mmCIF file of C-alpha atoms in Angstrom:
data_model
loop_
_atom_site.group_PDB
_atom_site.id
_atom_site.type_symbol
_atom_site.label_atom_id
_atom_site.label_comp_id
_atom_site.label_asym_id
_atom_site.label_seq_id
_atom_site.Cartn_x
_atom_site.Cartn_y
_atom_site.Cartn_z
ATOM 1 C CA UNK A 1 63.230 19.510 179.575
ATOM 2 C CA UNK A 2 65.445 17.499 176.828
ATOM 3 C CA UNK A 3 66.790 19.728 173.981
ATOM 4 C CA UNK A 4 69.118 19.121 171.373
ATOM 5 C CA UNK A 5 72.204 20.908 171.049
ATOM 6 C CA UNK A 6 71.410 22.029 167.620
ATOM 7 C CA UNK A 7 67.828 23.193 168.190
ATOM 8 C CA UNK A 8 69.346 25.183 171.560
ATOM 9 C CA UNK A 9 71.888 26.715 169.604
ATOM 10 C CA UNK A 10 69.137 27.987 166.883
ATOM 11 C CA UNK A 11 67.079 29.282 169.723
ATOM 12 C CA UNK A 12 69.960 30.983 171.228
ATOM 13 C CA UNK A 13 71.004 32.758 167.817
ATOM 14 C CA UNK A 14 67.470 33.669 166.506
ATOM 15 C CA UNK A 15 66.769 35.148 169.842
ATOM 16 C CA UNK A 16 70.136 36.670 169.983
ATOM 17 C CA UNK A 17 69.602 38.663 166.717
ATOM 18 C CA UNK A 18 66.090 39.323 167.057
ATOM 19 C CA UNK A 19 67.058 41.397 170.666
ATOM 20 C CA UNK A 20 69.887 42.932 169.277
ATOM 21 C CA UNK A 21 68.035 43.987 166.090
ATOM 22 C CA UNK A 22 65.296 45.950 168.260
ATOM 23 C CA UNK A 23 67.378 47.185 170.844
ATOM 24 C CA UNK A 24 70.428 48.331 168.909
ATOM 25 C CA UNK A 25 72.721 46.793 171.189
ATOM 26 C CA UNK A 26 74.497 43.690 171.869
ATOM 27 C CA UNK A 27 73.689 40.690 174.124
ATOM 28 C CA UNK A 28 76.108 39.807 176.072
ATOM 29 C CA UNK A 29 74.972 36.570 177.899
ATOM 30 C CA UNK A 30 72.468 34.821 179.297
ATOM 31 C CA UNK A 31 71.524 37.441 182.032
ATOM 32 C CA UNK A 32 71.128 40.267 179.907
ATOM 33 C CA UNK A 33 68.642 42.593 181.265
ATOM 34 C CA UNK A 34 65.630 43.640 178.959
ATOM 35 C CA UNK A 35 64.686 47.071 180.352
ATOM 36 C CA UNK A 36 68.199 47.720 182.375
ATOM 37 C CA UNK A 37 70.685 46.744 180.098
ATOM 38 C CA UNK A 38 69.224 46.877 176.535
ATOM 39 C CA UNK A 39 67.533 50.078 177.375
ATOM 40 C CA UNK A 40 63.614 48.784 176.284
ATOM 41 C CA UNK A 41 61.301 50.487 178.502
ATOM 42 C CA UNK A 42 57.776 51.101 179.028
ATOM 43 C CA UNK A 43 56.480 50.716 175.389
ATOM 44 C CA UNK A 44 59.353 49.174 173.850
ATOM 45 C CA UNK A 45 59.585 46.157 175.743
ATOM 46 C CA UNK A 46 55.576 46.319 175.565
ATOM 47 C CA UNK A 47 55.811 46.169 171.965
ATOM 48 C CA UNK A 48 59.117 43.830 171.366
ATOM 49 C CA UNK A 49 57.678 41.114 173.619
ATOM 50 C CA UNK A 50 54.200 41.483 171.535
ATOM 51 C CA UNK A 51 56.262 40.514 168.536
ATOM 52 C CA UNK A 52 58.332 38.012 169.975
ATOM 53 C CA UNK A 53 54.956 35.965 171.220
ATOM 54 C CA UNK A 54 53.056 37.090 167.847
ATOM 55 C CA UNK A 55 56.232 35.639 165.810
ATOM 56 C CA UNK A 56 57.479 32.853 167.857
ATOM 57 C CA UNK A 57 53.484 31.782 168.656
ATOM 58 C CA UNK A 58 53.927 31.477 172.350
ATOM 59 C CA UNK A 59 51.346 31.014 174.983
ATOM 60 C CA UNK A 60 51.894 33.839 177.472
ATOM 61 C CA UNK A 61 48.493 33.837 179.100
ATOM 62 C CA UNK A 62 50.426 32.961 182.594
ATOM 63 C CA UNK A 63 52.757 36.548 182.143
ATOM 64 C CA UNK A 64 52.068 39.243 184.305
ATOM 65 C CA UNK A 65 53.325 42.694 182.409
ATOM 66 C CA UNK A 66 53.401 44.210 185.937
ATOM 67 C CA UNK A 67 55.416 42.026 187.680
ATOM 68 C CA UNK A 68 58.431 42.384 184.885
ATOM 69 C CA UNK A 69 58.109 46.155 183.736
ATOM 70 C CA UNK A 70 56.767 49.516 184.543
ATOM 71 C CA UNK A 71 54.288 50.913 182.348
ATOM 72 C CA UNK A 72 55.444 54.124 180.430
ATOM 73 C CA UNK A 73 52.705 55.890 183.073
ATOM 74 C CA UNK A 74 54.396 54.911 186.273
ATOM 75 C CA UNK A 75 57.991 55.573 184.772
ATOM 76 C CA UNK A 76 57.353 59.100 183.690
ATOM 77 C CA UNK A 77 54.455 60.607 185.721
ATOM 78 C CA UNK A 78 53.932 63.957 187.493
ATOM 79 C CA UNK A 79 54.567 62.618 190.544
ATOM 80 C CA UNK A 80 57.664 60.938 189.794
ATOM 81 C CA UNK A 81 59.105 64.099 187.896
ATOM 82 C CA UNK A 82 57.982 66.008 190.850
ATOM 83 C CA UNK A 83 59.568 64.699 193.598
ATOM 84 C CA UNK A 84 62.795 64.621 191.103
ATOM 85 C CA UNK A 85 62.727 68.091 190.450
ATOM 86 C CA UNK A 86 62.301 68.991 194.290
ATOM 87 C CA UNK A 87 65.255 66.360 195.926
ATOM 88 C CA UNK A 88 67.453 67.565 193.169
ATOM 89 C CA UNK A 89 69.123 70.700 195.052
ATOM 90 C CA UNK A 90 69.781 68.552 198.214
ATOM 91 C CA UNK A 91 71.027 65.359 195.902
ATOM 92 C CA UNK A 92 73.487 67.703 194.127
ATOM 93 C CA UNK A 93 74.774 69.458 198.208
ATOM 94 C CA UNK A 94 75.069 65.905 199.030
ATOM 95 C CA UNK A 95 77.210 64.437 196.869
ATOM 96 C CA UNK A 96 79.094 67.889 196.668
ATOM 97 C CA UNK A 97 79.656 67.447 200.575
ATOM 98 C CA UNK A 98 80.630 63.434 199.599
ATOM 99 C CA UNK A 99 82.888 64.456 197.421
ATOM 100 C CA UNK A 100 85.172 66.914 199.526
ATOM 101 C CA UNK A 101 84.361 64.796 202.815
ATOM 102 C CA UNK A 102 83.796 61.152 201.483
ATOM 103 C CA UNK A 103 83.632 59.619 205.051
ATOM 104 C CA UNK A 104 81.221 61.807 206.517
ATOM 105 C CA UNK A 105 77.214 60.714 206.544
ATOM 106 C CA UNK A 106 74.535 63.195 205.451
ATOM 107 C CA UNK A 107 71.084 62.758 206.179
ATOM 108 C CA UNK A 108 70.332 62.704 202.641
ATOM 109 C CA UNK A 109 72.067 60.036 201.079
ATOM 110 C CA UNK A 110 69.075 58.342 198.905
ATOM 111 C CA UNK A 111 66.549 57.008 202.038
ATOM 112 C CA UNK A 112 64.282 59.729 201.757
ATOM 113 C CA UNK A 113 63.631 58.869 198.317
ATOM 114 C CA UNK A 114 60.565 56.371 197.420
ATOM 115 C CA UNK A 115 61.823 53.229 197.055
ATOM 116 C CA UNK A 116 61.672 51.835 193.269
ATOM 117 C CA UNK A 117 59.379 48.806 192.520
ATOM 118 C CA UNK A 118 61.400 45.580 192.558
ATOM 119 C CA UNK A 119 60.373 44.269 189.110
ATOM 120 C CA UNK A 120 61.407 40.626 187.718
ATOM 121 C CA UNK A 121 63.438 42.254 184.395
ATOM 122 C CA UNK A 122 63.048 39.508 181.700
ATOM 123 C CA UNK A 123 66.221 38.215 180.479
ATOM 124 C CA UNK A 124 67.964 37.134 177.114
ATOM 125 C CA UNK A 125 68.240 33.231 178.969
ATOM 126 C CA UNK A 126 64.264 33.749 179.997
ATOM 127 C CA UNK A 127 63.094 34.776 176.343
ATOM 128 C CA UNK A 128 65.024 31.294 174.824
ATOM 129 C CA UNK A 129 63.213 28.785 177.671
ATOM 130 C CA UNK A 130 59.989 30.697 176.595
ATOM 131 C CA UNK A 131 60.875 29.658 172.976
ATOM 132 C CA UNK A 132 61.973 26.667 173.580
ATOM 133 C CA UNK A 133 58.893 25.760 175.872
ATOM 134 C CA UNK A 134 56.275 27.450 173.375
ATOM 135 C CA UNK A 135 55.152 29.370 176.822
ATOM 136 C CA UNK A 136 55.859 32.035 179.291
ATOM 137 C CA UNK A 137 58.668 30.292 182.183
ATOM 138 C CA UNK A 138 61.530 31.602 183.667
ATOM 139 C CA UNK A 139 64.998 30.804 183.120
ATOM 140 C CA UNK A 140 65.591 30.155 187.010
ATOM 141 C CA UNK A 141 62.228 27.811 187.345
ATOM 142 C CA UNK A 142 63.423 25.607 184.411
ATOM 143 C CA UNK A 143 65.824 22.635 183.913
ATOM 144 C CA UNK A 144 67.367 22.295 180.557
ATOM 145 C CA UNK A 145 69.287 18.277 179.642
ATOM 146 C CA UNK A 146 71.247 18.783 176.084
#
């Protein structure tokens, strides 16, 4: 995909400020996390990525919400709070025991925990190739020529 410098450098800042103005923080690059490092989960990214397609008319019919994020019912249900509240007393003896003996192994260092979803976070990069393209693409799946 051929882009001018000029138009890339518009894309860049307009989505630049328009992340930073609905997260409250700052971008710092390209790889920029959505959810982990901007802190948008569940409904907020929900919502912020419904107004970046509304705004920037994008076609994201190919985007799968579920393969990105977790929804704000898999992040904070009963389960999820329950097994928390139960491992807590043996994650706090563990890292108690790490602390004074740092080389030893305890049997409950975090594998008895369920392992997290691996989830495709959208980045700063992917949100300017889906402006630039006028459709849902990731950064990594797309060759940009200034």
């Amino acid at each position: 995909m051929k882009v001018e410098f000029n138009q890339l450098r518009k894309v860049y800042k307009e989505v630049k400020d328009f992340l930073e103005n609905a997260s409250g923080d700052n971008v710092n690059g390209l790889n920029t996390k959505i959810a982990e490092d901007l802190g948008l989960w569940g409904g907020d990214n929900y919502f912020l990525l419904e107004e970046f397609v509304t705004k920037n008319n994008l076609n994201f019919d190919k985007f799968d919400y579920s393969q990105h994020f977790e929804s704000e019912g898999v992040l904070f249900n009963g389960s999820n709070a329950l097994i928390g509240l139960l491992t807590l007393p043996f994650l706090i003896v563990t890292r108690i025991i790490k602390w004074i003996f740092p080389k030893i192994n305890t049997p409950f260092d975090n594998s008895f925990l369920p392992k997290k979803n691996e989830k495709i976070d959208l980045t700063f990069g992917d949100l300017i190739v889906c402006k630039l393209k006028g459709e849902f693409c990731l950064r990594k799946n797309t060759l940009i020529e200034i």
